[in-house]
Amino acid sequence: MTVLEAFVFATVLCGFFGIIFKQNLVMKIISMDIMSTGVIAYYILVASRTGLFTPIVGNKNNVAYADPVPQAVILTAIVIGFSIQALMLVGVMKLAKNNPTLEIKAIEKNNMS
Amino acid sequence: MTEITIAWLSLPFFVGFVIYLFPKLDRILALSIAVISAAYATQIFVEELVLNIQLVDNFGVTLTVDQLSGFFILTNALVTAAVIIYCWQTGKTAFFYMQLIILHGSVNATFICADFISLYVALEVISIASFLLIAYPRTDRSIWVGLRYLFTSNVAMLFYLVGAVLVYQAHNSFSYAGLRGSPSEAVALIFLGLLVKGGIFVSGLWLPLTHSESESPVSAVLSGVVVKAGVFPLVRCALILEEIDPIVRLFGVITAVLGVGFAVFEKDSKRMLAFHTVSQLGFVLAAPMVGGFYALTHGLVKSALFLITGVLPSRDFKQLQHQPMDTKIWLALAIASFSISGFPLLSGFGAKVLTSKNLLPWQVIGMNLAALGTAISFAKFIFLPHQKLAGNGDQMIKLDEKTGEQGDEGKKIQPGFWWAMVILLGGLVGANVFYYQAYSLQNTIKPLATIALGWAAYLAVFKKLVIKIPRDLELFDHLMGVMSLMLILLFWIVWTQTQYLT
């Protein structure tokens, strides 16, 4: 459990450092996706604290169910996350016309004052 | 009342899509939503309503409606109405009104929800809707500014989500009250998300560029209400948990000082207003108990000012000093500037008095400094030259060369502009009823002295001062980097705070 948690946080941090260190805008967006993958994995990990069985009512009693609440919550977050990502990529496509390299420094130079 | 609340909450989203189906009715439908929200807020004040709603089941959505939400909802309603009227004749498409109304609805949702996940959903909808509004002109610049905003807030919300699940782990519930007894890192992560979203302290440095480079009506909505969606949950948490209260107050003070520190030296009118928004959010946080009233007056003033800058001949103060504006516009500008500096007769005065009465002793120096800075920065507006122009109000307005707003305001000042001013400035005078007790001789002296001192400082020093503050901190990479620093700072603050309490 602890090892898994460490891996999950490593994923989140990898994503975050990618956002900071990658120069290309598309790479930054991919890094953001990696970060959100880490966050989603963390929700799944928290859900599996109490057990691994799918929480469906059946004829078996007293099995260790996984907690359905974090899973349901993160489902919403996944949907929101990918719609935001789609929106961002559309914006990037538009920007790519005048900033073909999509280097963040060049874009900021062209568009800040 | 529960049914009414739910119907009112979901109506904007429904109507938002209806607008897209019936584009001819766009403005009327949009305006009626704003009116309904205003009516709902009035109802809260009349009934002195306190409502706790638990939807579906134990893990369902929780909503809390009280006077504090009432103030924020009223702000939202008035600002949205003013912006719709301002845009009435500018030929904006149905898409614009649709986004505006969905934004209105999701901002309302943040003002009444009481658990972290509903808040998360509402905040993300706000991000998307604001992005679409910022990018409405479809220029490269506007798309980049919007993209930067969306990126920053999405990364902040990812941190927030980790915090939310830590709270759940500790309490098996997502409600705000669960912050008590949660590990320090949970509080730090959630606060990081809210601070970035609300534009507080250094993590709010994305705000000036976003708010100043958008079109005027969009800036008015963003600065008037949208940032308050990030601030409101902080205020709510501070009121529920007394352990959080000192942290929120501390951020209030440092934000107020930081914001005016930038605003005083700024030479561009829209950027100055945006920095000043940062500082005013600090005032809201500095006294969470009465933050609602302050948020109301600030929302009205700031959106009025942003709308006015949209019709000024230039954005640059230096140019404005040589180019007289119409006396009528100047009058509106002066009323708004007087209110925000805390001049009696306008409700900005009541809000300042009320806030300063609810400050803790250690906050007083910082807040007085911030109030002085406010007076200095708005002296820049008050002392601009003006003259009565022939053909009143029909003078040409230069297009905003920076944002490249193509005919945004048209070439003439639309009558819609004046109606928007009537709503916003009338609201400022009307809001005095919430705190008429402020009018005593003792209370009046201090704001007047502050204003006099501020004006003197402006005329003697700041008018001639030319200091350019570097904008490096506003670069995208730095915004991200600052988040990690803020996370460490927040963790340290929360950790010492809890150590101290137990």
Coordinates of C-alpha atoms in Angstrom, one line a residue:
Chain A
M1 CA 0.0 0.0 0.0
T2 CA 2.7 2.4 1.0
V3 CA 4.8 1.5 -2.0
L4 CA 1.8 2.0 -4.3
E5 CA 1.2 5.4 -2.7
A6 CA 4.8 6.4 -3.3
F7 CA 4.5 5.5 -6.9
V8 CA 1.3 7.4 -7.3
F9 CA 2.9 10.5 -5.8
A10 CA 5.9 10.0 -8.0
T11 CA 3.6 10.1 -11.0
V12 CA 1.9 13.3 -9.8
L13 CA 5.3 14.9 -9.3
C14 CA 6.7 13.7 -12.7
G15 CA 3.7 15.4 -14.3
F16 CA 4.1 18.6 -12.4
F17 CA 7.9 18.8 -13.1
G18 CA 7.1 18.1 -16.8
I19 CA 4.7 21.1 -16.8
I20 CA 7.5 23.3 -15.4
F21 CA 10.5 22.0 -17.4
K22 CA 9.1 21.1 -20.8
Q23 CA 9.4 24.0 -23.2
N24 CA 6.8 22.9 -25.7
L25 CA 3.2 23.7 -25.1
V26 CA 1.9 20.3 -26.3
M27 CA 4.4 18.6 -24.0
K28 CA 3.2 20.7 -21.1
I29 CA -0.4 19.6 -21.8
I30 CA 0.7 15.9 -21.9
S31 CA 2.5 16.4 -18.6
M32 CA -0.7 17.8 -17.2
D33 CA -2.4 14.7 -18.3
I34 CA 0.2 12.5 -16.6
M35 CA -0.3 14.5 -13.4
S36 CA -4.1 14.0 -13.6
T37 CA -3.5 10.3 -14.2
G38 CA -1.6 10.2 -10.9
V39 CA -4.4 12.0 -9.1
I40 CA -6.9 9.5 -10.6
A41 CA -4.8 6.6 -9.5
Y42 CA -4.7 8.1 -6.0
Y43 CA -8.5 8.1 -5.8
I44 CA -8.6 4.5 -6.9
L45 CA -6.0 3.7 -4.2
V46 CA -8.0 5.4 -1.5
A47 CA -11.1 3.5 -2.7
S48 CA -9.4 0.2 -2.4
R49 CA -8.4 0.8 1.2
T50 CA -11.4 -1.3 2.4
G51 CA -11.2 -4.1 -0.1
L52 CA -11.0 -4.9 -3.8
F53 CA -14.4 -6.3 -4.6
T54 CA -16.7 -4.4 -7.0
P55 CA -19.4 -3.0 -4.8
I56 CA -22.4 -4.8 -6.4
V57 CA -25.1 -6.4 -4.2
G58 CA -24.9 -10.2 -4.7
N59 CA -25.6 -13.3 -2.7
K60 CA -22.2 -13.4 -1.0
N61 CA -22.1 -11.8 2.4
N62 CA -19.4 -9.8 4.1
V63 CA -16.8 -9.6 1.4
A64 CA -14.3 -6.7 1.4
Y65 CA -15.9 -4.2 -0.9
A66 CA -14.0 -1.3 -2.5
D67 CA -15.3 2.1 -1.5
P68 CA -17.6 3.3 -4.4
V69 CA -17.7 7.0 -3.4
P70 CA -14.1 8.0 -4.5
Q71 CA -14.6 6.0 -7.7
A72 CA -17.8 7.8 -8.5
V73 CA -16.2 11.2 -7.8
I74 CA -13.2 10.6 -9.9
L75 CA -15.3 9.5 -12.8
T76 CA -16.7 13.1 -12.8
A77 CA -13.2 14.5 -12.6
I78 CA -12.0 12.3 -15.5
V79 CA -14.7 13.6 -17.7
I80 CA -14.0 17.2 -16.8
G81 CA -10.3 16.7 -17.2
F82 CA -10.5 15.3 -20.7
S83 CA -13.0 17.9 -21.9
I84 CA -10.6 20.6 -20.6
Q85 CA -7.8 18.9 -22.4
A86 CA -9.7 18.8 -25.7
L87 CA -10.5 22.5 -25.3
M88 CA -6.8 23.3 -24.7
L89 CA -5.7 21.3 -27.7
V90 CA -8.1 23.2 -29.9
G91 CA -6.6 26.4 -28.6
V92 CA -3.1 25.1 -29.3
M93 CA -4.1 24.2 -32.9
K94 CA -5.2 27.8 -33.4
L95 CA -2.0 29.1 -31.9
A96 CA 0.2 26.8 -34.0
K97 CA -0.7 28.8 -37.1
N98 CA 1.4 31.8 -36.1
N99 CA 3.7 30.1 -33.6
P100 CA 4.7 26.9 -35.4
T101 CA 7.3 25.8 -32.8
L102 CA 4.8 26.1 -30.0
E103 CA 7.7 27.0 -27.7
I104 CA 6.2 28.7 -24.7
K105 CA 8.9 31.5 -24.7
A106 CA 8.1 32.5 -28.3
I107 CA 4.4 32.5 -27.7
E108 CA 4.8 34.7 -24.6
K109 CA 7.1 37.0 -26.4
N110 CA 4.6 37.5 -29.2
N111 CA 1.6 37.9 -27.0
M112 CA 2.6 39.7 -23.9
S113 CA 2.7 43.5 -24.4
Chain B
M1 CA -37.6 26.8 -0.3
T2 CA -35.5 23.7 -1.0
E3 CA -37.3 23.1 -4.3
I4 CA -37.0 26.8 -5.3
T5 CA -33.3 26.7 -4.5
I6 CA -32.7 23.7 -6.7
A7 CA -34.8 25.0 -9.5
W8 CA -32.9 28.4 -9.3
L9 CA -29.6 26.6 -9.3
S10 CA -30.2 24.5 -12.4
L11 CA -32.2 27.1 -14.4
P12 CA -29.1 29.0 -15.8
F13 CA -27.6 25.8 -17.2
F14 CA -30.9 24.9 -18.8
V15 CA -31.5 28.3 -20.1
G16 CA -27.9 28.5 -21.3
F17 CA -28.6 25.8 -23.8
V18 CA -32.0 27.1 -24.7
I19 CA -30.3 30.4 -25.7
Y20 CA -28.3 28.5 -28.2
L21 CA -31.5 27.0 -29.7
F22 CA -33.3 30.3 -29.9
P23 CA -30.6 32.8 -30.7
K24 CA -33.1 35.6 -31.2
L25 CA -34.1 35.5 -27.6
D26 CA -30.5 35.5 -26.2
R27 CA -30.4 38.8 -24.4
I28 CA -33.9 38.7 -23.0
L29 CA -33.4 35.1 -21.6
A30 CA -29.9 36.0 -20.2
L31 CA -31.2 39.2 -18.6
S32 CA -34.2 37.3 -17.0
I33 CA -31.8 34.8 -15.4
A34 CA -29.9 37.7 -13.8
V35 CA -33.2 39.2 -12.6
I36 CA -34.3 35.8 -11.1
S37 CA -31.0 35.5 -9.2
A38 CA -31.4 39.1 -7.9
A39 CA -34.9 38.2 -6.7
Y40 CA -33.6 35.0 -5.1
A41 CA -30.9 37.0 -3.2
T42 CA -33.5 39.5 -2.0
Q43 CA -35.6 36.6 -0.8
I44 CA -32.7 35.4 1.3
F45 CA -32.3 38.8 3.0
V46 CA -36.0 39.3 3.5
E47 CA -36.6 35.8 5.1
E48 CA -33.2 35.9 6.8
L49 CA -32.9 32.4 5.4
V50 CA -30.5 29.7 6.7
L51 CA -31.0 26.6 4.7
N52 CA -29.0 23.3 4.7
I53 CA -29.9 20.9 2.0
Q54 CA -28.6 17.3 1.7
L55 CA -29.4 15.9 -1.7
V56 CA -29.8 12.2 -2.6
D57 CA -28.1 10.5 0.3
N58 CA -25.3 10.6 2.8
F59 CA -22.7 11.0 0.1
G60 CA -24.8 13.3 -2.0
V61 CA -24.5 17.0 -2.7
T62 CA -24.7 19.4 0.3
L63 CA -25.8 23.0 -0.1
T64 CA -25.8 25.8 2.4
V65 CA -27.6 29.0 1.8
D66 CA -27.3 31.9 4.2
Q67 CA -26.9 35.7 4.4
L68 CA -23.2 35.4 3.4
S69 CA -24.1 33.6 0.2
G70 CA -26.9 36.2 -0.3
F71 CA -24.4 39.0 -0.7
F72 CA -22.3 37.1 -3.2
I73 CA -25.3 36.0 -5.2
L74 CA -26.6 39.6 -5.3
T75 CA -23.2 40.7 -6.6
N76 CA -23.3 38.1 -9.3
A77 CA -26.8 39.0 -10.3
L78 CA -26.2 42.8 -10.5
V79 CA -22.8 42.4 -12.4
T80 CA -24.2 40.0 -14.9
A81 CA -27.3 42.2 -15.5
A82 CA -25.1 45.2 -16.0
V83 CA -22.8 43.4 -18.4
I84 CA -25.7 42.0 -20.5
I85 CA -27.2 45.5 -20.8
Y86 CA -23.7 46.9 -21.6
C87 CA -23.4 44.4 -24.5
W88 CA -27.0 44.8 -25.6
Q89 CA -26.2 46.7 -28.8
T90 CA -22.7 45.4 -29.5
G91 CA -23.8 42.6 -31.7
K92 CA -22.4 39.8 -29.6
T93 CA -23.6 36.4 -30.7
A94 CA -25.8 34.0 -28.8
F95 CA -22.7 32.0 -28.0
F96 CA -21.4 34.9 -25.8
Y97 CA -24.7 35.1 -23.8
M98 CA -24.8 31.3 -23.5
Q99 CA -21.4 31.2 -21.9
L100 CA -22.1 34.2 -19.8
I101 CA -25.2 32.6 -18.3
I102 CA -23.5 29.2 -17.8
L103 CA -20.8 31.1 -16.0
H104 CA -23.4 33.0 -13.9
G105 CA -25.0 29.6 -13.0
S106 CA -21.7 27.9 -12.0
V107 CA -20.6 30.9 -10.0
N108 CA -23.9 30.8 -8.1
A109 CA -23.3 27.1 -7.5
T110 CA -20.0 27.8 -5.8
F111 CA -21.7 30.3 -3.5
I112 CA -24.1 27.8 -2.0
C113 CA -22.3 24.4 -2.2
A114 CA -20.9 23.0 1.0
D115 CA -18.8 20.1 0.0
F116 CA -15.5 19.9 -1.8
I117 CA -16.6 17.9 -4.8
S118 CA -19.6 20.0 -5.8
L119 CA -17.2 22.9 -5.4
Y120 CA -14.7 21.2 -7.7
V121 CA -17.3 20.7 -10.4
A122 CA -18.5 24.2 -10.2
L123 CA -15.0 25.7 -10.3
E124 CA -14.1 23.6 -13.3
V125 CA -17.2 24.7 -15.2
I126 CA -16.2 28.3 -14.3
S127 CA -12.8 27.7 -15.9
I128 CA -14.2 26.4 -19.1
A129 CA -16.9 29.1 -19.4
S130 CA -14.4 31.9 -18.6
F131 CA -11.9 30.4 -21.1
L132 CA -14.5 30.6 -23.8
L133 CA -15.5 34.1 -22.9
I134 CA -11.8 35.3 -22.8
A135 CA -11.1 33.7 -26.2
Y136 CA -14.3 35.1 -27.7
P137 CA -12.5 37.5 -30.0
R138 CA -10.6 34.5 -31.4
T139 CA -7.3 36.5 -31.8
D140 CA -4.0 34.8 -31.0
R141 CA -3.5 36.9 -28.0
S142 CA -6.9 36.2 -26.5
I143 CA -6.5 32.5 -27.1
W144 CA -3.1 32.5 -25.4
V145 CA -4.4 34.5 -22.4
G146 CA -7.4 32.1 -22.1
L147 CA -5.2 29.1 -22.5
R148 CA -2.8 30.3 -19.8
Y149 CA -5.8 30.8 -17.5
L150 CA -7.3 27.4 -18.2
F151 CA -3.9 25.7 -17.7
T152 CA -3.1 27.4 -14.4
S153 CA -6.5 26.8 -12.9
N154 CA -6.6 23.2 -14.0
V155 CA -3.2 22.4 -12.5
A156 CA -4.3 24.1 -9.3
M157 CA -7.5 22.0 -9.3
L158 CA -5.5 18.8 -9.6
F159 CA -3.7 19.7 -6.4
Y160 CA -7.1 20.5 -4.9
L161 CA -8.4 17.0 -5.9
V162 CA -5.6 15.3 -4.0
G163 CA -6.4 17.4 -1.0
A164 CA -10.1 16.5 -1.3
V165 CA -9.4 12.8 -1.3
L166 CA -7.2 13.1 1.8
V167 CA -10.1 14.8 3.6
Y168 CA -12.3 11.9 2.5
Q169 CA -9.8 9.4 3.7
A170 CA -9.9 11.0 7.2
H171 CA -13.7 11.4 7.5
N172 CA -15.5 9.4 4.9
S173 CA -17.1 12.6 3.8
F174 CA -16.3 15.6 1.5
S175 CA -18.0 18.3 3.5
Y176 CA -16.2 21.5 4.5
A177 CA -16.4 20.6 8.1
G178 CA -14.2 17.7 7.4
L179 CA -11.1 20.0 7.2
R180 CA -11.0 19.8 11.0
G181 CA -9.0 16.8 12.0
S182 CA -7.7 16.2 8.4
P183 CA -3.9 16.0 8.0
S184 CA -2.1 19.3 7.4
E185 CA -1.2 18.3 3.8
A186 CA -4.9 18.0 3.0
V187 CA -5.6 21.6 4.1
A188 CA -2.5 22.9 2.3
L189 CA -3.4 21.2 -1.0
I190 CA -7.0 22.4 -0.9
F191 CA -6.0 25.9 0.0
L192 CA -3.4 26.0 -2.8
G193 CA -6.2 25.2 -5.3
L194 CA -8.5 27.9 -3.8
L195 CA -5.8 30.5 -3.5
V196 CA -4.8 30.1 -7.2
K197 CA -8.4 30.1 -8.3
G198 CA -9.2 33.1 -6.2
G199 CA -6.1 35.1 -7.2
I200 CA -4.7 35.5 -3.7
F201 CA -1.1 36.5 -2.9
V202 CA 1.7 35.5 -5.3
S203 CA -0.2 32.6 -6.6
G204 CA -2.7 35.1 -8.0
L205 CA -0.2 36.8 -10.3
W206 CA -1.9 35.1 -13.3
L207 CA -4.8 37.5 -12.7
P208 CA -3.5 40.9 -13.9
L209 CA -2.7 39.7 -17.5
T210 CA -5.9 37.7 -17.8
H211 CA -8.2 40.5 -16.5
S212 CA -6.5 43.3 -18.4
E213 CA -6.2 41.7 -21.8
S214 CA -9.8 40.4 -22.0
E215 CA -12.5 42.6 -23.5
S216 CA -14.0 45.1 -21.1
P217 CA -17.3 43.3 -20.4
V218 CA -15.5 40.0 -19.8
S219 CA -13.0 41.7 -17.5
A220 CA -15.9 43.2 -15.6
V221 CA -17.4 39.7 -15.0
L222 CA -14.1 38.1 -14.2
S223 CA -13.0 40.8 -11.8
G224 CA -16.4 41.5 -10.3
V225 CA -17.6 38.0 -9.5
V226 CA -15.6 35.1 -10.9
V227 CA -12.5 35.5 -8.7
K228 CA -14.9 35.5 -5.7
A229 CA -15.8 32.0 -6.5
G230 CA -12.3 31.0 -5.3
V231 CA -12.5 33.3 -2.3
F232 CA -15.9 32.4 -1.1
P233 CA -15.0 28.8 0.0
L234 CA -12.0 30.2 1.9
V235 CA -14.3 32.6 3.8
R236 CA -16.8 29.8 4.4
C237 CA -14.1 27.5 5.8
A238 CA -12.8 30.2 8.0
L239 CA -16.2 30.7 9.5
I240 CA -16.8 27.0 10.1
L241 CA -13.4 26.3 11.6
E242 CA -11.7 28.7 13.9
E243 CA -8.3 26.9 13.3
I244 CA -8.4 28.1 9.7
D245 CA -9.5 31.6 10.5
P246 CA -6.0 33.1 11.4
I247 CA -4.6 31.5 8.2
V248 CA -7.2 33.1 6.0
R249 CA -6.8 36.5 7.8
L250 CA -3.1 36.3 7.3
F251 CA -3.4 35.7 3.6
G252 CA -6.0 38.6 3.5
V253 CA -3.5 41.1 4.9
I254 CA -0.5 40.1 2.8
T255 CA -2.6 40.0 -0.4
A256 CA -4.1 43.4 0.3
V257 CA -0.6 44.9 0.7
L258 CA 0.9 43.0 -2.2
G259 CA -1.9 44.0 -4.5
V260 CA -1.7 47.8 -3.9
G261 CA 2.0 47.6 -3.9
F262 CA 1.8 46.7 -7.6
A263 CA -1.3 48.9 -8.3
V264 CA 0.4 52.1 -7.1
F265 CA 3.2 51.8 -9.6
E266 CA 1.1 50.6 -12.5
K267 CA 0.9 52.9 -15.6
D268 CA -1.8 51.1 -17.5
S269 CA -5.4 51.6 -16.3
K270 CA -6.7 48.1 -16.8
R271 CA -3.6 46.5 -15.3
M272 CA -3.9 48.8 -12.3
L273 CA -7.6 47.7 -11.8
A274 CA -6.6 44.1 -12.1
F275 CA -3.8 44.4 -9.4
H276 CA -6.3 46.3 -7.3
T277 CA -8.7 43.4 -7.5
V278 CA -6.0 41.2 -6.0
S279 CA -5.7 43.7 -3.1
Q280 CA -9.5 44.0 -2.6
L281 CA -9.8 40.2 -2.4
G282 CA -7.4 40.5 0.5
F283 CA -9.9 42.9 2.2
V284 CA -12.6 40.3 1.8
L285 CA -10.4 37.6 3.4
A286 CA -9.1 39.9 6.2
A287 CA -12.4 39.9 8.0
P288 CA -14.2 36.7 6.9
M289 CA -17.3 37.5 9.1
V290 CA -18.2 40.6 7.1
G291 CA -16.5 39.6 3.8
G292 CA -19.9 39.3 2.0
F293 CA -20.7 43.0 2.2
Y294 CA -17.2 44.0 1.1
A295 CA -17.4 41.6 -1.8
L296 CA -20.7 43.1 -2.9
T297 CA -19.4 46.7 -2.9
H298 CA -16.1 45.7 -4.6
G299 CA -17.9 43.6 -7.3
L300 CA -20.1 46.6 -8.2
V301 CA -17.3 49.1 -8.2
K302 CA -14.8 47.0 -10.1
S303 CA -17.1 46.0 -12.9
A304 CA -18.2 49.6 -13.3
L305 CA -14.6 50.7 -13.5
F306 CA -13.7 48.0 -16.1
L307 CA -16.7 49.0 -18.2
I308 CA -15.7 52.6 -18.0
T309 CA -12.1 51.9 -19.1
G310 CA -13.7 50.3 -22.1
V311 CA -15.0 53.6 -23.3
L312 CA -11.9 55.8 -22.3
P313 CA -9.9 57.1 -25.2
S314 CA -6.8 55.2 -24.1
R315 CA -5.5 52.7 -21.6
D316 CA -2.3 54.5 -20.7
F317 CA -2.5 56.9 -17.9
K318 CA 0.1 59.2 -19.5
Q319 CA -2.0 59.5 -22.6
L320 CA -5.2 60.1 -20.6
Q321 CA -3.5 63.0 -18.8
H322 CA -3.2 64.8 -22.1
Q323 CA -6.4 63.8 -23.6
P324 CA -9.5 65.1 -21.8
M325 CA -12.5 62.8 -21.5
D326 CA -16.1 63.7 -21.5
T327 CA -17.2 65.1 -18.1
K328 CA -20.1 62.7 -17.9
I329 CA -17.8 59.7 -18.1
W330 CA -15.4 61.3 -15.6
L331 CA -18.4 61.7 -13.2
A332 CA -19.1 58.0 -13.3
L333 CA -15.4 57.3 -13.0
A334 CA -15.1 59.6 -10.0
I335 CA -18.2 58.1 -8.2
A336 CA -16.7 54.6 -8.5
S337 CA -13.2 55.8 -7.5
F338 CA -14.6 57.6 -4.5
S339 CA -16.6 54.6 -3.4
I340 CA -13.6 52.3 -3.5
S341 CA -11.4 54.7 -1.6
G342 CA -14.1 54.7 1.1
F343 CA -15.7 58.1 0.7
P344 CA -18.9 58.5 2.8
L345 CA -22.3 58.4 1.1
L346 CA -21.2 55.5 -1.0
S347 CA -21.3 51.9 0.3
G348 CA -17.6 51.4 -0.1
F349 CA -17.4 53.5 3.0
G350 CA -19.7 51.3 5.0
A351 CA -17.8 48.2 3.8
K352 CA -14.4 49.7 4.8
V353 CA -15.7 50.7 8.3
L354 CA -17.3 47.3 8.8
T355 CA -14.2 45.5 7.8
S356 CA -11.9 47.6 9.9
K357 CA -14.1 47.0 13.0
N358 CA -13.7 43.2 12.5
L359 CA -10.0 43.2 12.2
L360 CA -7.7 41.7 14.8
P361 CA -5.1 44.0 16.3
W362 CA -2.2 42.5 14.3
Q363 CA -3.9 43.1 11.0
V364 CA -4.6 46.8 11.5
I365 CA -1.3 48.3 10.3
G366 CA -1.3 46.2 7.1
M367 CA -4.9 47.0 6.2
N368 CA -4.4 50.7 6.8
L369 CA -1.4 50.7 4.5
A370 CA -3.5 48.9 1.9
A371 CA -6.4 51.4 2.3
L372 CA -3.9 54.2 1.8
G373 CA -2.5 52.5 -1.3
T374 CA -6.1 52.3 -2.6
A375 CA -6.6 56.0 -2.2
I376 CA -3.3 56.7 -4.0
S377 CA -4.0 54.4 -6.9
F378 CA -7.5 55.8 -7.5
A379 CA -6.3 59.4 -7.3
K380 CA -4.8 58.5 -10.7
F381 CA -8.4 58.3 -12.0
I382 CA -9.9 61.2 -10.1
F383 CA -7.3 63.7 -11.2
L384 CA -7.6 63.0 -14.9
P385 CA -8.5 66.0 -17.0
H386 CA -12.1 66.2 -18.4
Q387 CA -14.1 68.7 -20.3
K388 CA -17.7 69.0 -21.7
L389 CA -17.5 67.7 -25.2
A390 CA -19.9 68.9 -27.9
G391 CA -22.4 66.3 -29.1
N392 CA -22.5 64.8 -25.7
G393 CA -21.3 61.2 -25.6
D394 CA -21.1 60.9 -29.3
Q395 CA -17.3 61.3 -29.5
M396 CA -15.2 58.8 -31.2
I397 CA -13.6 56.1 -29.2
K398 CA -10.4 54.7 -30.3
L399 CA -10.4 50.9 -30.5
D400 CA -8.4 49.2 -27.9
E401 CA -5.2 48.6 -29.8
K402 CA -3.8 46.0 -27.4
T403 CA -6.6 43.6 -27.3
G404 CA -7.6 44.3 -30.8
E405 CA -11.3 44.4 -29.9
Q406 CA -12.8 44.6 -33.3
G407 CA -15.5 47.2 -32.9
D408 CA -16.3 45.9 -29.4
E409 CA -17.8 49.1 -28.1
G410 CA -18.8 50.3 -31.5
K411 CA -17.6 53.8 -32.3
K412 CA -20.0 55.6 -30.0
I413 CA -20.9 55.1 -26.4
Q414 CA -24.0 53.0 -26.4
P415 CA -27.0 53.9 -24.2
G416 CA -26.5 50.4 -22.7
F417 CA -23.3 51.8 -21.1
W418 CA -25.3 54.4 -19.2
W419 CA -27.9 51.8 -18.1
A420 CA -25.1 49.5 -16.8
M421 CA -23.7 52.5 -14.9
V422 CA -27.1 53.2 -13.4
I423 CA -27.4 49.6 -12.1
L424 CA -23.9 49.4 -10.7
L425 CA -23.5 52.9 -9.2
G426 CA -27.1 52.9 -8.1
G427 CA -26.4 49.6 -6.4
L428 CA -23.5 51.2 -4.7
V429 CA -25.7 53.9 -3.2
G430 CA -28.5 51.5 -2.4
A431 CA -26.2 49.0 -0.6
N432 CA -25.8 51.6 2.1
V433 CA -29.0 50.1 3.7
F434 CA -27.0 47.0 4.7
Y435 CA -24.9 49.0 7.1
Y436 CA -26.3 52.5 7.7
Q437 CA -24.9 52.4 11.3
A438 CA -21.5 53.3 9.8
Y439 CA -22.5 57.0 9.6
S440 CA -21.1 58.5 12.8
L441 CA -18.6 61.3 13.0
Q442 CA -16.0 59.1 14.5
N443 CA -16.2 56.6 11.6
T444 CA -16.1 59.3 8.9
I445 CA -12.9 60.9 10.0
K446 CA -10.6 58.0 9.4
P447 CA -11.5 57.3 5.7
L448 CA -11.4 61.0 4.9
A449 CA -8.0 61.4 6.5
T450 CA -6.8 58.3 4.5
I451 CA -8.1 59.8 1.2
A452 CA -6.6 63.2 1.9
L453 CA -3.2 61.5 2.8
G454 CA -3.4 59.4 -0.3
W455 CA -4.1 62.3 -2.6
A456 CA -1.3 64.3 -1.1
A457 CA 1.1 61.4 -1.6
Y458 CA -0.1 61.0 -5.2
L459 CA 0.3 64.6 -6.1
A460 CA 3.6 65.0 -4.3
V461 CA 5.3 61.7 -5.2
F462 CA 3.6 59.1 -7.2
K463 CA 2.4 61.3 -10.1
K464 CA 5.9 61.9 -11.2
L465 CA 7.3 58.6 -10.2
V466 CA 8.4 56.3 -13.1
I467 CA 9.2 52.9 -11.8
K468 CA 8.6 49.9 -14.0
I469 CA 8.0 46.7 -12.1
P470 CA 9.3 43.7 -14.1
R471 CA 6.7 41.3 -15.3
D472 CA 8.9 38.2 -15.0
L473 CA 6.8 36.7 -12.2
E474 CA 3.8 36.6 -14.6
L475 CA 5.6 34.3 -17.0
F476 CA 3.9 31.0 -17.4
D477 CA 6.7 28.8 -16.0
H478 CA 7.0 31.1 -13.0
L479 CA 3.3 30.8 -12.3
M480 CA 3.7 27.0 -12.1
G481 CA 6.8 27.2 -10.1
V482 CA 5.2 29.6 -7.6
M483 CA 2.6 27.0 -7.0
S484 CA 5.1 24.5 -5.6
L485 CA 6.6 27.2 -3.4
M486 CA 3.1 28.2 -2.1
L487 CA 2.4 24.6 -1.4
I488 CA 5.5 24.4 0.9
L489 CA 4.6 27.7 2.5
L490 CA 1.0 26.6 3.1
F491 CA 2.0 23.3 4.5
W492 CA 4.4 25.0 6.9
I493 CA 1.8 27.5 8.0
V494 CA -1.0 24.9 8.5
W495 CA 1.4 22.5 10.2
T496 CA 2.7 25.0 12.8
Q497 CA -0.9 26.2 13.3
T498 CA -2.1 22.7 14.3
Q499 CA 1.0 22.1 16.4
Y500 CA 0.2 25.2 18.3
L501 CA -3.4 24.3 18.9
T502 CA -2.9 20.8 20.2

